[in-house]
Tab-separated table of C-alpha atoms in Angstrom:
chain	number	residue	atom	x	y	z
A	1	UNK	CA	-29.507	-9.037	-0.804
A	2	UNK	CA	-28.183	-6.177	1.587
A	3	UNK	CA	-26.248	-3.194	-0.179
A	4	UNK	CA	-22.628	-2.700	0.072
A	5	UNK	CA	-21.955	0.504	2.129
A	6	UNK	CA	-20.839	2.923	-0.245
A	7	UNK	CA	-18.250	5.137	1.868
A	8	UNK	CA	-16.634	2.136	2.439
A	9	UNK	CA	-16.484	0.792	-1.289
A	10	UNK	CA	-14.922	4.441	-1.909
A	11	UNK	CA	-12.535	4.151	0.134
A	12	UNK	CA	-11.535	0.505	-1.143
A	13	UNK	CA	-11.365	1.731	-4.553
A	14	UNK	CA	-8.825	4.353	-3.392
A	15	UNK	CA	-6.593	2.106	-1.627
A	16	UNK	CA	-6.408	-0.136	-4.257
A	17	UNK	CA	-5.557	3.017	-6.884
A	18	UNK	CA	-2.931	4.335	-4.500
A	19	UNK	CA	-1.377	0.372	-4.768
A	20	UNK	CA	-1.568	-0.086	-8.303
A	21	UNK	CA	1.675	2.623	-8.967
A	22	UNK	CA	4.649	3.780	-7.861
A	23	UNK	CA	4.046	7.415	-7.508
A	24	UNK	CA	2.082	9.667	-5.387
A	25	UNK	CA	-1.285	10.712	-6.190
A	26	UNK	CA	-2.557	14.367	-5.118
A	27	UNK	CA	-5.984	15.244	-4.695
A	28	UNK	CA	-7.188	15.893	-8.303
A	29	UNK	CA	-5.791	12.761	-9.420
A	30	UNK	CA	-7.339	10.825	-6.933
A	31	UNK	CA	-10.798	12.512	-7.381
A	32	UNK	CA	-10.838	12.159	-11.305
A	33	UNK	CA	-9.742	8.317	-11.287
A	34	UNK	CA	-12.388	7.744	-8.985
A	35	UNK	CA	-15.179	9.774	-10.571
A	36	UNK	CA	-16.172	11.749	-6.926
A	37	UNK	CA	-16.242	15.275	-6.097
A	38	UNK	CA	-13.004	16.692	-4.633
A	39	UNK	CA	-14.686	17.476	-1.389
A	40	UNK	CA	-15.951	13.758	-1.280
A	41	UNK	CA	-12.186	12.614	-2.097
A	42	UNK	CA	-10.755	14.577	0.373
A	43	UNK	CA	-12.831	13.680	3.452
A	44	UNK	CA	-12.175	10.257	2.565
A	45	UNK	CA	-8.462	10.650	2.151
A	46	UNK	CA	-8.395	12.440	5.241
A	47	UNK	CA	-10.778	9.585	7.671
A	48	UNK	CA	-8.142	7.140	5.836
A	49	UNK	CA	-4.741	9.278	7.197
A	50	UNK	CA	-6.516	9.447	10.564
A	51	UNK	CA	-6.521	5.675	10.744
A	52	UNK	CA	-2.718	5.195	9.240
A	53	UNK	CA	-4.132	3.984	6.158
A	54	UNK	CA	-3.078	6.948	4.144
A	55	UNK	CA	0.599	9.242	4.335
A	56	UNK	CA	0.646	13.211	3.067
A	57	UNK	CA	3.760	14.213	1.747
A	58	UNK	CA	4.269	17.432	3.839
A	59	UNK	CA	5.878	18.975	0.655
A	60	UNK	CA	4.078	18.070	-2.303
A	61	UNK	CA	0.564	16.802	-0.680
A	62	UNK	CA	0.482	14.181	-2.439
A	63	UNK	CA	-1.032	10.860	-1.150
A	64	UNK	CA	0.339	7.208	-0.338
A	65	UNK	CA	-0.337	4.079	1.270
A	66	UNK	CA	0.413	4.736	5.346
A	67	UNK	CA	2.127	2.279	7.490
A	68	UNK	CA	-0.544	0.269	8.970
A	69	UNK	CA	-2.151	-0.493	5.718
A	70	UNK	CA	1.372	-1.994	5.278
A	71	UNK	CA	1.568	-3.536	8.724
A	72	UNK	CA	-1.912	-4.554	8.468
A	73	UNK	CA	-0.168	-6.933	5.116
A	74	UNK	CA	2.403	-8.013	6.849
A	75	UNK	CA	-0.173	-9.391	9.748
A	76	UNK	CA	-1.259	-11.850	7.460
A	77	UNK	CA	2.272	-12.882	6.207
A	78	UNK	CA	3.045	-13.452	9.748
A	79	UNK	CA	0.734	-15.677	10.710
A	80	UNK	CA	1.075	-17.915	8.170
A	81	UNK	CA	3.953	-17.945	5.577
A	82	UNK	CA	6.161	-16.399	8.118
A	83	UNK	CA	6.193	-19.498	10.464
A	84	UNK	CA	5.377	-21.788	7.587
A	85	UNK	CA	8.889	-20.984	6.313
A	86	UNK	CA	10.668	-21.054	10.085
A	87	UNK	CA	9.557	-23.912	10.974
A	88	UNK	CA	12.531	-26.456	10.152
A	89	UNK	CA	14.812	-23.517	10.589
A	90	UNK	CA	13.893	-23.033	14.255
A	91	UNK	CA	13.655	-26.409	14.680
A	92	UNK	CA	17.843	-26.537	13.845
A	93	UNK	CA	18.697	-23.306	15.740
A	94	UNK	CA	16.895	-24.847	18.722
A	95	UNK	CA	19.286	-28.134	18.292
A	96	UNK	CA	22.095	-26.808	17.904
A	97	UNK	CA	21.898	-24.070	20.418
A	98	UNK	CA	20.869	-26.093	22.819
A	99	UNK	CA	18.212	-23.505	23.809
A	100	UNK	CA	14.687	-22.444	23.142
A	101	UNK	CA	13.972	-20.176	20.321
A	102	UNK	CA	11.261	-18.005	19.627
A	103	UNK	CA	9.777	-16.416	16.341
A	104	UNK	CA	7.908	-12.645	17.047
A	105	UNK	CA	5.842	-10.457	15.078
A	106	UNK	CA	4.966	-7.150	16.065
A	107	UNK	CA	1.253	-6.181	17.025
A	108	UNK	CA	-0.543	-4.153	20.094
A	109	UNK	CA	2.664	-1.914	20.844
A	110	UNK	CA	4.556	-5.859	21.448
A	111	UNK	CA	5.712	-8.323	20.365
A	112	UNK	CA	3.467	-11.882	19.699
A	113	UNK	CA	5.259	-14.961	20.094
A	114	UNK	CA	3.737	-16.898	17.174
A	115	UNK	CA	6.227	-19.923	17.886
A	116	UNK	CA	8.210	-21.661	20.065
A	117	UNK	CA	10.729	-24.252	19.963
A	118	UNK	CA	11.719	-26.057	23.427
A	119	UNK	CA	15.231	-26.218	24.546
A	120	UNK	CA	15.749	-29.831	23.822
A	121	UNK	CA	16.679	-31.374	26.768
A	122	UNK	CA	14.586	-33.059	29.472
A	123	UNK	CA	13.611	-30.212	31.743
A	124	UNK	CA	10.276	-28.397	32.387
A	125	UNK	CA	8.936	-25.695	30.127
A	126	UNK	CA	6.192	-23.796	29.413
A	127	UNK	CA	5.073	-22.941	26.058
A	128	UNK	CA	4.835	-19.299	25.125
A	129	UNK	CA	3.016	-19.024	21.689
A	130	UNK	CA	0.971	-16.701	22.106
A	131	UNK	CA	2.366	-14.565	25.056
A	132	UNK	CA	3.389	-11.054	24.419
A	133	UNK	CA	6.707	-9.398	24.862
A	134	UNK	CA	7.612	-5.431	25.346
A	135	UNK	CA	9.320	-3.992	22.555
A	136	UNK	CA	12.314	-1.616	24.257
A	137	UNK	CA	13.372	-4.738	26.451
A	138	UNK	CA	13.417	-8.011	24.695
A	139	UNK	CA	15.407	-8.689	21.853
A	140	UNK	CA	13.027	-9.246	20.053
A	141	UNK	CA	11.384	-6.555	20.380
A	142	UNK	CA	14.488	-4.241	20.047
A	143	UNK	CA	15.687	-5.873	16.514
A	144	UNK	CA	11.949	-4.997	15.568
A	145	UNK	CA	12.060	-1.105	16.635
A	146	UNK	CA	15.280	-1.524	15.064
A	147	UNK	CA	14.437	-1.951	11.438
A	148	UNK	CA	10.534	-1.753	11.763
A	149	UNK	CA	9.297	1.826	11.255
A	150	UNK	CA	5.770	0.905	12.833
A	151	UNK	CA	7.340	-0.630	15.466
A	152	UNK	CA	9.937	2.111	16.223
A	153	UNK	CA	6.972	4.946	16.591
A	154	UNK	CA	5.036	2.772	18.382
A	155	UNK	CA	8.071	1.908	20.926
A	156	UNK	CA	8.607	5.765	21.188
A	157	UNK	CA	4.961	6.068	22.290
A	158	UNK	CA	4.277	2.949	24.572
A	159	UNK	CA	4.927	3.540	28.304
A	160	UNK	CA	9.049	2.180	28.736
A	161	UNK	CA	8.416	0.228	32.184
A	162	UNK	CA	11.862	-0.596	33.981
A	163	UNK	CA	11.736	-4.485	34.463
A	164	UNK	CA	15.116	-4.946	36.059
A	165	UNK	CA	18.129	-2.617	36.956
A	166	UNK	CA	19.175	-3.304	33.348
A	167	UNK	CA	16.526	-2.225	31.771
A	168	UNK	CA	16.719	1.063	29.289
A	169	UNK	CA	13.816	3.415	29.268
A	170	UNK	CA	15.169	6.987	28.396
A	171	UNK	CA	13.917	7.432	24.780
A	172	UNK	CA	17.667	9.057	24.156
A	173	UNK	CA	19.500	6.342	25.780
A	174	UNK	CA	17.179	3.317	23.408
A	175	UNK	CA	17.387	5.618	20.049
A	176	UNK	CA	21.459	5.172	20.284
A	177	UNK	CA	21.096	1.561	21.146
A	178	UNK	CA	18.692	1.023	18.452
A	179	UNK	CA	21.415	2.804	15.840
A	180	UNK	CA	23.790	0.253	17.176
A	181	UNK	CA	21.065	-2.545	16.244
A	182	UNK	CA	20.881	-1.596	13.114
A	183	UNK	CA	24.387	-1.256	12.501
A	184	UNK	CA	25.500	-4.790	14.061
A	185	UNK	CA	22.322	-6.337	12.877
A	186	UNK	CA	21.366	-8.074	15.815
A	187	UNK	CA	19.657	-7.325	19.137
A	188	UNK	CA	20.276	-8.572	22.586
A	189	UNK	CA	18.896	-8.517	26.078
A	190	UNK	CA	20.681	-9.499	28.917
A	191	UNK	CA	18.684	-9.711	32.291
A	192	UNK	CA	16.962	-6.042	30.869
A	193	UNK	CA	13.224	-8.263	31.251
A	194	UNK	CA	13.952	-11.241	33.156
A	195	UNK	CA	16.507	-11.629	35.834
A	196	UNK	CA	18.797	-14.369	34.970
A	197	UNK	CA	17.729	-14.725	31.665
A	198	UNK	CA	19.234	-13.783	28.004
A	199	UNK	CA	18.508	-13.483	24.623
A	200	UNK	CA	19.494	-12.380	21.306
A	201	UNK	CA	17.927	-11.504	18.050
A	202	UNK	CA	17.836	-10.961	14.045
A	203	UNK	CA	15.049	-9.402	11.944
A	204	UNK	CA	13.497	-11.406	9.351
A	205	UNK	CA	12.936	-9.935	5.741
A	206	UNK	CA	10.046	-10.515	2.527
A	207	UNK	CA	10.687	-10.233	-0.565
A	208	UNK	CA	10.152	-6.355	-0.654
A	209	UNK	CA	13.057	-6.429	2.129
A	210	UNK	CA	10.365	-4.957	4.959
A	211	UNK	CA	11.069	-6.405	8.188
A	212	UNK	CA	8.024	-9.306	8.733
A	213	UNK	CA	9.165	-10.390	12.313
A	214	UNK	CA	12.174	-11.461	14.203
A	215	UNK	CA	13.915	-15.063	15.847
A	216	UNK	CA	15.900	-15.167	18.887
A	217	UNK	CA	17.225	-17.957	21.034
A	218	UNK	CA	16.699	-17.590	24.738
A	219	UNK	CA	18.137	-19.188	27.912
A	220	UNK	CA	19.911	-18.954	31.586
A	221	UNK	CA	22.748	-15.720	31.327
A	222	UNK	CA	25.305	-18.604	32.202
A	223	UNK	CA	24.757	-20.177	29.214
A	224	UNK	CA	23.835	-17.755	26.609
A	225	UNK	CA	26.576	-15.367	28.034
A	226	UNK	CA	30.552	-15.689	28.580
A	227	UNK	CA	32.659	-13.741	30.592
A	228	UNK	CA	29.700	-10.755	30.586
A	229	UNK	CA	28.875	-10.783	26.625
A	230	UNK	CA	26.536	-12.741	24.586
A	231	UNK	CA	29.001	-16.146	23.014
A	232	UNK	CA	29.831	-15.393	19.755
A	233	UNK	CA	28.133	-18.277	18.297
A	234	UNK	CA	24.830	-17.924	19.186
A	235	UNK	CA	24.546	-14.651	17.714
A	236	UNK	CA	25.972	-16.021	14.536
A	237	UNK	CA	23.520	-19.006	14.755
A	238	UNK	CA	20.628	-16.665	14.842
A	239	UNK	CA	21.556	-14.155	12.303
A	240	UNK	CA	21.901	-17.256	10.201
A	241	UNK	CA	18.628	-18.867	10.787
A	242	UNK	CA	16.837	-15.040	10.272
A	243	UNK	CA	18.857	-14.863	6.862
A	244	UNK	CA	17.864	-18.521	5.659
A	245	UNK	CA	14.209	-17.790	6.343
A	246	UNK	CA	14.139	-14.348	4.874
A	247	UNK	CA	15.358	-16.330	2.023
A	248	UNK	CA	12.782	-18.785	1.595
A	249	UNK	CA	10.261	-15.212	1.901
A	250	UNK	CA	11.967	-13.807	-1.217
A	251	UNK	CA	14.353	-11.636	0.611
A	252	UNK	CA	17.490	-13.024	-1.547
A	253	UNK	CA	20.813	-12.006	0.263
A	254	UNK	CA	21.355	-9.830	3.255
């Protein structure tokens, strides 16, 4: 029987020490729970903090679990409870609204369209799970930069392409529309990706209250807009159906 690889076992056994509590570790704690040699401890620690596995508090240097351990989690959630649990929900949004609706999940500097419900009505369409989304245009991808701090660093990095006269791309101009996301709680995008098409979006919440992923309905600006804005309820049809499945994850009330 081949041997487990024992740099990698280390490191293992210090992820799952760094879960088990609610407190930082430093360096000597770390070390002595794990029976290695400081200098052993620390080049692991630092490999892991490289990757985004592991977060230094600047002030104390004490270690946590980093962000894309976390994101990393929330992948598998995604993928399966996440649209496990939408599934009916969408399925109503998409009646009622008379439009298609999509569910998103953040991964690759996008978003992932991991379903998709058809406008019901007889006409030709194309399904998108599967397809991936920019984050600083969509509304999806917005309500996820919104309240997702993976996604916001990673929208701050990723290349901001202009898709249509609409679209934002000065990193000043999205931070202020991203405060207004979080403040309204819902995203929108109005011919800022697609010309003649609209959207708008709500975050979707676990049981720890971390953002998992986001629904939006989608459709022709003439229908999904009135008079210039977004009709009023269509954005409180999708902030319901984001509430009712954060629900069913644990989330309790938003």
């Amino acid at each position: 029987m081949p041997k487990n690889i024992q740099s990698l076992e280390r490191a293992a056994a210090m992820l799952r020490l760094l879960a088990g509590g609610e407190r930082r570790l430093g360096l000597s704690d770390i070390a002595s729970s794990l029976e290695l040699a400081k200098g052993t401890a620390h080049g692991i620690l630092r490999t892991l903090q490289a990757e985004g596995f592991v977060e230094q508090d600047p002030a104390s240097g004490r270690y946590q679990l980093g962000a894309e351990l976390l994101r990393l989690g929330n992948s598998y959630l995604d993928v399966h409870e996440l649209r496990a649990r939408a599934l009916v929900w969408t399925d109503d949004l998409a009646r009622s609204s008379g439009e298609s609706v999509h569910l998103g999940v953040l991964h690759q500097q996008g978003v992932l369209v991991v379903h998709h419900v058809f406008r019901p009505d007889d006409s030709r369409q194309v399904l998108e799970v599967g397809a991936m989304q920019p984050l600083h245009s969509t509304a999806l991808g917005k309500v996820l930069s919104a309240y997702d701090p993976v996604a916001h660093s990673e929208v701050v990095e990723v290349e901001r392409e202009a898709f249509t006269p609409r679209t934002v791309t000065a990193l000043a101009d999205l931070e202020q529309l991203l405060d207004l996301i979080r403040a309204r709680g819902w995203a929108a995008d109005v011919e800022e990706t697609w010309d003649g098409v609209a959207s708008v979006a709500a975050p979707i919440h676990d049981r720890r209250r971390m953002p998992v992923g986001a629904v939006a309905i989608t459709g022709a600006v003439e229908r999904v807009c009135e008079g210039g804005e977004l009709r009023s309820g269509l954005v409180a049809a999708v902030r319901d159906c984001a509430r009712a499945v954060s629900r069913d994850l644990g989330a309790g009330r938003f």
